[in-house]
Amino acid sequence: MGSACVKVTKYFLFLFNLLFFILGGVILGFGVWILADRSSFISVLQASSPSLNVGAYIFIGVGAVTMLMGFLGCVGAVNEVRCLLGLYFVFLLLILIAQVAAGILFYFNMDKVKQEMGSIVTKLIRDYKDGQEDSLQQGWDYVQAQGKCCGWVNFYNWTENAELMNRTTVTYPCSCEKGKDDSPLMKKGFCKASDGNRTLSDNETQGGNSPEQWPVYQEGCMEKVQSWLQDNLGTILGVCVGVAVIELLGMLLSICLCRNVHSEDYSKVPKY
């Protein structure tokens, strides 16, 4: 390989590693977001699968290592240091193997995650307390309000909540209420039905809380949540494939440059 080709490869590898450094920062930020988010569907996912927290820490670790690899790759490429280029290649190979293993593990555990999530949501609905400030309750309220759905399988899941069903008037989960698309604030807890929006039933005249009189969405959230997971899984897998291609390109460029650097001057390496 001529000196001109070596220079082109060197600067291509530098630009690639700059991109890799930025990508590492994005991955690290994504992991921090998963751990910090307490007001959306992510909080419910965390409770349904403890492995999500582990995954968040893995994202943080991979992001930090990716940033370090990007830095080493930049220094090794610009200063033509074979030791750093070789180290960069090895770590990049290990990250690629770890990504493939994690992707396969996650794919084959999706059904288990869905089953665990259904159990957690059912328990959450059963134990839901009116007026209690809880991140899981707020997360599920967010899911129902945004998804325009109620309960897990259907709105009858809420009949398992003893506090709700012990009410003597028609009372329902506020986040399930129909026709509140324009409301700037998401309602939480339990709401009493107004007389103008319903007709009294025999059950209510006897002092009961009849689910058939609830002004709520009747469709459950299970299909919408699973569809959300499937859509986002496709996006995540697409990003992972793109990252894998970039990593393979980086490995190819680093090994080509490493093989064509016949002498190295360590005095070029910055010292801190």
Coordinates of C-alpha atoms in Angstrom, one line a residue:
M1 CA 0.0 0.0 0.0
G2 CA 1.4 3.4 -1.0
S3 CA 2.0 6.3 1.4
A4 CA -1.0 8.2 -0.1
C5 CA -3.3 5.2 0.6
V6 CA -2.0 4.9 4.1
K7 CA -2.8 8.6 4.7
V8 CA -6.3 8.2 3.3
T9 CA -6.9 5.2 5.5
K10 CA -5.5 7.0 8.5
Y11 CA -7.8 10.0 8.2
F12 CA -10.8 7.8 7.3
L13 CA -10.2 5.9 10.5
F14 CA -9.9 9.1 12.4
L15 CA -13.2 10.3 11.2
F16 CA -14.8 6.9 11.8
N17 CA -13.5 7.0 15.4
L18 CA -14.8 10.5 16.0
L19 CA -18.2 9.2 14.9
F20 CA -17.7 6.2 17.2
F21 CA -16.9 8.4 20.1
I22 CA -20.1 10.4 19.6
L23 CA -22.1 7.1 19.2
G24 CA -20.7 5.9 22.6
G25 CA -22.0 9.1 24.2
V26 CA -25.4 8.4 22.8
I27 CA -25.4 4.8 24.1
L28 CA -24.3 6.0 27.5
G29 CA -27.0 8.7 27.6
F30 CA -29.6 6.1 26.6
G31 CA -28.6 3.9 29.5
V32 CA -28.8 6.8 31.9
W33 CA -32.3 7.7 30.6
I34 CA -33.6 4.2 31.2
L35 CA -32.5 4.4 34.8
A36 CA -33.7 8.0 35.4
D37 CA -37.1 7.8 33.7
R38 CA -39.8 7.4 36.3
S39 CA -42.9 8.9 34.6
S40 CA -43.5 6.8 31.5
F41 CA -43.8 3.2 30.3
I42 CA -40.1 2.6 30.9
S43 CA -40.8 2.5 34.7
V44 CA -43.4 -0.3 34.1
L45 CA -40.9 -2.2 31.9
Q46 CA -38.3 -1.9 34.7
A47 CA -40.6 -3.5 37.2
S48 CA -41.8 -6.3 34.8
S49 CA -38.2 -7.3 33.9
P50 CA -35.3 -6.7 36.3
S51 CA -33.0 -7.5 33.4
L52 CA -33.9 -4.1 31.9
N53 CA -32.0 -2.4 34.7
V54 CA -29.1 -4.8 34.0
G55 CA -29.4 -3.8 30.4
A56 CA -29.3 -0.1 31.3
Y57 CA -26.0 -0.6 33.1
I58 CA -24.7 -2.6 30.2
F59 CA -25.6 0.3 27.9
I60 CA -23.7 2.7 30.2
G61 CA -20.7 0.4 30.3
V62 CA -20.7 -0.2 26.5
G63 CA -21.1 3.5 25.9
A64 CA -18.2 4.4 28.2
V65 CA -16.0 1.7 26.6
T66 CA -17.0 2.8 23.1
M67 CA -16.0 6.4 23.9
L68 CA -12.7 5.1 25.2
M69 CA -12.2 3.0 22.1
G70 CA -13.0 6.0 19.9
F71 CA -10.4 8.0 21.7
L72 CA -7.7 5.3 21.4
G73 CA -8.6 4.8 17.7
C74 CA -8.2 8.5 17.0
V75 CA -4.9 8.7 18.8
G76 CA -3.6 5.5 17.2
A77 CA -4.7 6.5 13.7
V78 CA -3.3 10.0 13.7
N79 CA 0.0 9.1 15.3
E80 CA 0.2 5.7 13.5
V81 CA 0.9 3.7 16.8
R82 CA 0.5 0.0 16.0
C83 CA 0.1 -0.9 19.7
L84 CA -3.0 1.3 20.1
L85 CA -4.4 0.2 16.7
G86 CA -4.0 -3.5 17.7
L87 CA -5.6 -2.9 21.1
Y88 CA -8.4 -1.0 19.4
F89 CA -9.0 -3.9 17.0
V90 CA -9.1 -6.5 19.9
F91 CA -11.6 -4.4 22.0
L92 CA -13.7 -3.7 19.0
L93 CA -13.9 -7.4 18.2
L94 CA -14.9 -8.2 21.9
I95 CA -17.6 -5.5 21.8
L96 CA -19.0 -6.9 18.6
I97 CA -19.1 -10.4 20.0
A98 CA -20.8 -9.1 23.2
Q99 CA -23.4 -7.2 21.1
V100 CA -24.3 -10.3 19.1
A101 CA -24.6 -12.5 22.2
A102 CA -26.8 -9.8 24.0
G103 CA -29.0 -9.5 20.9
I104 CA -29.5 -13.3 20.6
L105 CA -30.2 -13.5 24.4
F106 CA -32.7 -10.6 24.3
Y107 CA -34.5 -12.0 21.2
F108 CA -35.0 -15.5 22.7
N109 CA -36.3 -14.0 26.0
M110 CA -38.9 -11.7 24.5
D111 CA -41.8 -14.1 25.2
K112 CA -40.6 -14.4 28.8
V113 CA -40.5 -10.6 29.1
K114 CA -44.0 -10.3 27.8
Q115 CA -45.3 -12.9 30.2
E116 CA -43.6 -11.2 33.2
M117 CA -44.9 -7.8 32.1
G118 CA -48.5 -9.1 32.1
S119 CA -48.1 -10.5 35.6
I120 CA -46.6 -7.2 36.9
V121 CA -49.3 -5.0 35.3
T122 CA -52.1 -7.3 36.6
K123 CA -50.7 -7.0 40.1
L124 CA -50.2 -3.2 39.7
I125 CA -53.9 -2.8 38.7
R126 CA -55.0 -5.0 41.6
D127 CA -52.9 -3.0 44.2
Y128 CA -53.5 0.5 42.7
K129 CA -54.1 3.1 45.4
D130 CA -56.0 6.3 44.8
G131 CA -54.0 9.4 45.7
Q132 CA -50.7 7.5 46.2
E133 CA -47.6 9.0 44.6
D134 CA -45.9 6.0 43.0
S135 CA -43.7 5.9 39.9
L136 CA -45.2 2.6 38.7
Q137 CA -48.8 3.9 39.0
Q138 CA -47.9 7.1 37.2
G139 CA -46.2 5.0 34.4
W140 CA -49.3 2.9 33.9
D141 CA -51.5 5.9 34.0
Y142 CA -49.3 7.4 31.2
V143 CA -49.7 4.1 29.2
Q144 CA -53.5 4.1 29.5
A145 CA -53.9 7.8 28.7
Q146 CA -51.5 7.8 25.7
G147 CA -52.6 4.4 24.4
K148 CA -56.4 5.2 24.8
C149 CA -56.8 1.8 26.5
C150 CA -57.8 0.4 29.9
G151 CA -56.5 -2.5 31.9
W152 CA -54.3 -5.2 30.5
V153 CA -56.6 -7.6 28.6
N154 CA -59.6 -5.3 28.9
F155 CA -61.1 -2.8 31.3
Y156 CA -62.6 -5.6 33.4
N157 CA -59.1 -6.1 34.9
W158 CA -59.9 -3.1 37.1
T159 CA -62.7 -5.0 38.8
E160 CA -59.9 -6.9 40.6
N161 CA -59.1 -3.7 42.5
A162 CA -60.9 -4.0 45.9
E163 CA -60.6 -0.2 46.7
L164 CA -62.2 0.7 43.4
M165 CA -65.0 -1.8 43.5
N166 CA -65.9 -1.0 47.1
R167 CA -67.0 2.5 46.1
T168 CA -70.7 3.0 46.5
T169 CA -71.0 5.3 43.4
V170 CA -69.8 4.8 39.8
T171 CA -66.1 5.3 40.0
Y172 CA -63.5 4.5 37.4
P173 CA -59.7 4.9 36.7
C174 CA -59.2 8.5 35.6
S175 CA -56.5 7.7 33.0
C176 CA -58.9 5.4 31.2
E177 CA -61.6 8.1 30.6
K178 CA -62.7 8.7 27.1
G179 CA -62.7 12.1 25.3
K180 CA -59.9 13.8 27.3
D181 CA -57.5 14.1 24.3
D182 CA -57.2 17.9 24.7
S183 CA -56.6 17.9 28.4
P184 CA -53.1 19.4 29.1
L185 CA -52.7 17.3 32.3
M186 CA -52.9 13.6 32.7
K187 CA -55.5 12.5 35.3
K188 CA -54.5 10.0 38.0
G189 CA -56.3 8.0 40.6
F190 CA -60.0 7.3 40.6
C191 CA -62.8 9.6 39.3
K192 CA -66.5 9.7 40.0
A193 CA -68.8 9.6 37.0
S194 CA -70.9 12.7 36.5
D195 CA -74.7 12.2 36.1
G196 CA -74.7 14.0 32.8
N197 CA -72.5 11.4 31.1
R198 CA -74.3 8.3 32.1
T199 CA -77.6 6.7 33.0
L200 CA -78.2 5.1 36.3
S201 CA -78.3 1.3 36.3
D202 CA -80.1 -1.1 38.7
N203 CA -76.7 -1.9 40.3
E204 CA -76.0 1.8 41.0
T205 CA -79.4 2.4 42.5
Q206 CA -78.5 -0.4 44.9
G207 CA -75.3 1.4 45.8
G208 CA -72.8 -0.5 43.6
N209 CA -70.0 0.4 41.3
S210 CA -71.0 -1.1 37.9
P211 CA -68.1 -1.4 35.4
E212 CA -70.6 -1.2 32.5
Q213 CA -71.3 2.4 33.5
W214 CA -67.7 3.5 33.4
P215 CA -67.0 6.2 30.7
V216 CA -63.7 4.5 29.8
Y217 CA -62.0 2.8 26.8
Q218 CA -62.9 -0.9 26.9
E219 CA -59.9 -2.2 24.9
G220 CA -57.0 -3.5 26.9
C221 CA -53.5 -2.2 26.6
M222 CA -51.8 -5.6 26.0
E223 CA -51.8 -5.5 22.2
K224 CA -50.8 -1.9 22.1
V225 CA -47.9 -2.4 24.5
Q226 CA -46.7 -5.5 22.7
S227 CA -47.0 -3.6 19.4
W228 CA -44.9 -0.8 20.9
L229 CA -42.3 -3.3 22.0
Q230 CA -42.2 -4.9 18.6
D231 CA -41.9 -1.6 16.8
N232 CA -39.1 -0.4 19.1
L233 CA -37.4 -3.8 19.0
G234 CA -37.2 -3.4 15.2
T235 CA -35.6 0.1 15.6
I236 CA -33.2 -1.2 18.2
L237 CA -32.2 -4.2 16.0
G238 CA -31.7 -1.8 13.0
V239 CA -29.5 0.5 15.1
C240 CA -27.5 -2.6 16.3
V241 CA -27.0 -3.8 12.8
G242 CA -25.8 -0.4 11.7
V243 CA -23.4 -0.2 14.6
A244 CA -22.1 -3.7 13.8
V245 CA -21.4 -2.6 10.2
I246 CA -19.6 0.5 11.4
E247 CA -17.5 -1.7 13.8
L248 CA -16.6 -4.1 11.1
L249 CA -15.5 -1.2 8.9
G250 CA -13.4 0.2 11.8
M251 CA -11.8 -3.2 12.4
L252 CA -11.0 -3.5 8.7
L253 CA -9.4 0.0 8.5
S254 CA -7.5 -0.5 11.7
I255 CA -6.0 -3.8 10.7
C256 CA -5.0 -2.4 7.3
L257 CA -3.4 0.6 8.8
C258 CA -1.7 -1.5 11.5
R259 CA -0.2 -3.9 8.9
N260 CA 1.2 -1.0 6.9
V261 CA 2.8 0.9 9.7
H262 CA 6.3 -0.5 9.8
S263 CA 7.8 1.9 12.4
E264 CA 6.3 3.9 15.2
D265 CA 7.4 6.9 17.1
Y266 CA 6.0 6.8 20.6
S267 CA 7.1 10.4 21.2
K268 CA 4.1 11.4 19.0
V269 CA 1.7 10.0 21.6
P270 CA 0.4 12.8 23.8
K271 CA 1.4 12.4 27.5
Y272 CA -0.9 13.5 30.3

